[in-house]
PDB file of C-alpha atoms in Angstrom:
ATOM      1  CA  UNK A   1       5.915  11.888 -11.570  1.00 68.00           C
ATOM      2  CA  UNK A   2       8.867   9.659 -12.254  1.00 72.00           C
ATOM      3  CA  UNK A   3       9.115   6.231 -13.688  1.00 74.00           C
ATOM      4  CA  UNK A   4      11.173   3.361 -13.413  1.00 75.00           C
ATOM      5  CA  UNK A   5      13.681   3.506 -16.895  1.00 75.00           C
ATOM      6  CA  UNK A   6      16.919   1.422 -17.400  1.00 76.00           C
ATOM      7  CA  UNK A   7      17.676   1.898 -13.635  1.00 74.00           C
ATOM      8  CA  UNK A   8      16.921   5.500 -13.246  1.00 79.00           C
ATOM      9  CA  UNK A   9      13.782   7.469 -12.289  1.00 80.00           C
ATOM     10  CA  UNK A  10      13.281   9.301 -15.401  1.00 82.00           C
ATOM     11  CA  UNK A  11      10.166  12.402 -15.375  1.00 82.00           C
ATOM     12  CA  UNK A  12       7.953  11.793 -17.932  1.00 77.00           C
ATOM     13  CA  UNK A  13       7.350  15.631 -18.215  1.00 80.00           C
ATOM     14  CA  UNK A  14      10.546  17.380 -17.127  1.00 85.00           C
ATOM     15  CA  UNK A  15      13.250  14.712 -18.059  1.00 81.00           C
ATOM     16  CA  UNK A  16      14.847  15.073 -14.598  1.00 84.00           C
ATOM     17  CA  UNK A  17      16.719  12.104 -13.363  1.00 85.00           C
ATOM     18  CA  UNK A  18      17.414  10.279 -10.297  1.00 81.00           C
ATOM     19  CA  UNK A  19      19.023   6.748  -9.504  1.00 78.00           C
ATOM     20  CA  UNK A  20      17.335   3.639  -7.970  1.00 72.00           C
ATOM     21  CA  UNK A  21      18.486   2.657  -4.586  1.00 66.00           C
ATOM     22  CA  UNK A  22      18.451  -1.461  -4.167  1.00 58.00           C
ATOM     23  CA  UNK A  23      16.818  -1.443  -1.331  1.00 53.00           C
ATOM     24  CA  UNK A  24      13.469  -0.242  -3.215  1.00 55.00           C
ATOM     25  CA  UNK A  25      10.493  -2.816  -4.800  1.00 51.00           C
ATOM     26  CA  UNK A  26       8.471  -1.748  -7.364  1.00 55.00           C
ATOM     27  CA  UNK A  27       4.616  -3.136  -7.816  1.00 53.00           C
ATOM     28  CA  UNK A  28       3.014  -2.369 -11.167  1.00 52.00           C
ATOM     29  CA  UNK A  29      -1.070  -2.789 -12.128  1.00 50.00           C
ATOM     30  CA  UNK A  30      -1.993  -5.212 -14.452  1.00 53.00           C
ATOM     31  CA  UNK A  31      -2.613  -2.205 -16.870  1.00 52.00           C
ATOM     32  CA  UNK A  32       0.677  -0.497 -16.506  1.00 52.00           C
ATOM     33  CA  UNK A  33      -1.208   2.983 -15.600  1.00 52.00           C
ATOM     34  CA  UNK A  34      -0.058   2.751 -11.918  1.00 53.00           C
ATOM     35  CA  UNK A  35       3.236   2.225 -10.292  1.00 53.00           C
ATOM     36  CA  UNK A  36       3.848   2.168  -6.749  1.00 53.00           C
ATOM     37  CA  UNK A  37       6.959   2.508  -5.235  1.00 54.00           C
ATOM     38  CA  UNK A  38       7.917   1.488  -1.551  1.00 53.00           C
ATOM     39  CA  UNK A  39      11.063   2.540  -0.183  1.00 52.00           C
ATOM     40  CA  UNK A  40      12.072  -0.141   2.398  1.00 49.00           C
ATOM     41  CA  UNK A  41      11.169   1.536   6.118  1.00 44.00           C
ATOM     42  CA  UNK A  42      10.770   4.677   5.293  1.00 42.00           C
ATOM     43  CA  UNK A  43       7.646   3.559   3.513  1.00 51.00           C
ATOM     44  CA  UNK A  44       4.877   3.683   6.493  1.00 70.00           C
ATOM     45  CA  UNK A  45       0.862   2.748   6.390  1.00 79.00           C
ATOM     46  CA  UNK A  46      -1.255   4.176   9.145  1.00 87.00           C
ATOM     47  CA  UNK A  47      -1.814   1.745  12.108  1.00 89.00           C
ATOM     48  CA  UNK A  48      -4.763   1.334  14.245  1.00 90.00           C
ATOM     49  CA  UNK A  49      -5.799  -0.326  17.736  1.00 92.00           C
ATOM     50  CA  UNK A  50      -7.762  -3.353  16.994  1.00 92.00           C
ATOM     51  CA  UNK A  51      -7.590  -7.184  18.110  1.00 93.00           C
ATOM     52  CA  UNK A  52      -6.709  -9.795  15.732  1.00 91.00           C
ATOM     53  CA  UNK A  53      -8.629 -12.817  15.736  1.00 89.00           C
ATOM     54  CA  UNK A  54      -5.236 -15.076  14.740  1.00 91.00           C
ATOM     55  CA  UNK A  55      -2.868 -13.813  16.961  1.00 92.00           C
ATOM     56  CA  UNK A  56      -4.281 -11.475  19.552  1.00 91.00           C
ATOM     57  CA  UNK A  57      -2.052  -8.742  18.627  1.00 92.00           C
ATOM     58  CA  UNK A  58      -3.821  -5.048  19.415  1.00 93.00           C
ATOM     59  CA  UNK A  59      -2.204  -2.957  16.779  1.00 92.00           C
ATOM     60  CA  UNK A  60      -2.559  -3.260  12.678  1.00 90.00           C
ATOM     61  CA  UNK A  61      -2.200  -1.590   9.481  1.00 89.00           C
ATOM     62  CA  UNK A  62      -5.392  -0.498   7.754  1.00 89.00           C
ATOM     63  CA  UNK A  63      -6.267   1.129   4.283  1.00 89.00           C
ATOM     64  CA  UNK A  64      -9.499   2.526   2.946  1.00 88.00           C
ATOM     65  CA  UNK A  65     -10.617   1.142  -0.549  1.00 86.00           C
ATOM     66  CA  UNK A  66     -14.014   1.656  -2.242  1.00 87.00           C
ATOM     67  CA  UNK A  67     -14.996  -1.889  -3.435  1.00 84.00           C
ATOM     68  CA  UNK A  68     -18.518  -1.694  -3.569  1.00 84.00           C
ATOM     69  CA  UNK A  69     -20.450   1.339  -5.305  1.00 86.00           C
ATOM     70  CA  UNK A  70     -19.564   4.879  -4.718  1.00 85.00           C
ATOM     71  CA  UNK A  71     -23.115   5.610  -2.754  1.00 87.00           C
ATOM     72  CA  UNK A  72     -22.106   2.121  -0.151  1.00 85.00           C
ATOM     73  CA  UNK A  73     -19.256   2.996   2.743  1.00 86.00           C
ATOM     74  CA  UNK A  74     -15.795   2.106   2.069  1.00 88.00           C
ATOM     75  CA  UNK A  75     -14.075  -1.296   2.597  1.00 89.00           C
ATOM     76  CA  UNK A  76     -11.519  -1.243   5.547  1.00 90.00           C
ATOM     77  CA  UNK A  77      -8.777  -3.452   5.180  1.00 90.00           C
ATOM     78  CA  UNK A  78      -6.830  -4.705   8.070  1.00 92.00           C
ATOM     79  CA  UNK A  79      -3.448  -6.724   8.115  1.00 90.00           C
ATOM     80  CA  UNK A  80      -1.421  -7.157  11.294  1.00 89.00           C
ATOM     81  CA  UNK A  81       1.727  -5.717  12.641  1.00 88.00           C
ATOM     82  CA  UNK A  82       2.730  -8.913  14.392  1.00 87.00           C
ATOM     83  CA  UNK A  83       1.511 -11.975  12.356  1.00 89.00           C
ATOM     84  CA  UNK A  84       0.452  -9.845   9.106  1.00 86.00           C
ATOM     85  CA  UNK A  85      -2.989 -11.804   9.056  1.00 90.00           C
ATOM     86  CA  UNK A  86      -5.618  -9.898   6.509  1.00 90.00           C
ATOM     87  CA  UNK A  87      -8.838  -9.098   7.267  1.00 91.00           C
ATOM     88  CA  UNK A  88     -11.796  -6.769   5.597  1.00 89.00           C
ATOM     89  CA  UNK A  89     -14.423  -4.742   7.600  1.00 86.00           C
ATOM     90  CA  UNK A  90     -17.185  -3.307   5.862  1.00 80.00           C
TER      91      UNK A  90
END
């Protein structure tokens, strides 16, 4: 996996290096374990037919998260491709 480093991807394990295009945004967890990269449109979430209830749109992005215990279903979490409204289904 490669990190972020004075404006190179360095590999923690292999040293390999690779530069950082402008165009990308970085997102890091509060504890530094995680961080995700997205790569302007080449970076893609699954979408899904549904309605939203702000702008009547039929098509969103959705992603599966376990927010409750690992025996209750997981959370679905909605946001939409038109008006990027959030929603949660559970």
């Amino acid at each position: 996996m490669m990190f972020p480093r004075e404006g190179q991807y360095v590999c923690s394990k292999c040293g390999a290096v690779k530069g950082i295009d402008k165009a990308q945004q970085f997102t890091t967890d509060a504890k530094e374990k995680e961080t995700t990269i997205i790569e302007g449109s080449s970076a893609t979430l699954p979408k899904t037919r549904i309605l939203c209830t702000e702008c009547g749109n039929k098509e969103a992005y959705f992603v599966l998260r376990q927010t409750r215990a690992a025996d209750e279903p997981e959370t679905r979490i909605y946001r939409c491709c038109k008006c990027n409204h959030s929603w949660r289904e559970y």
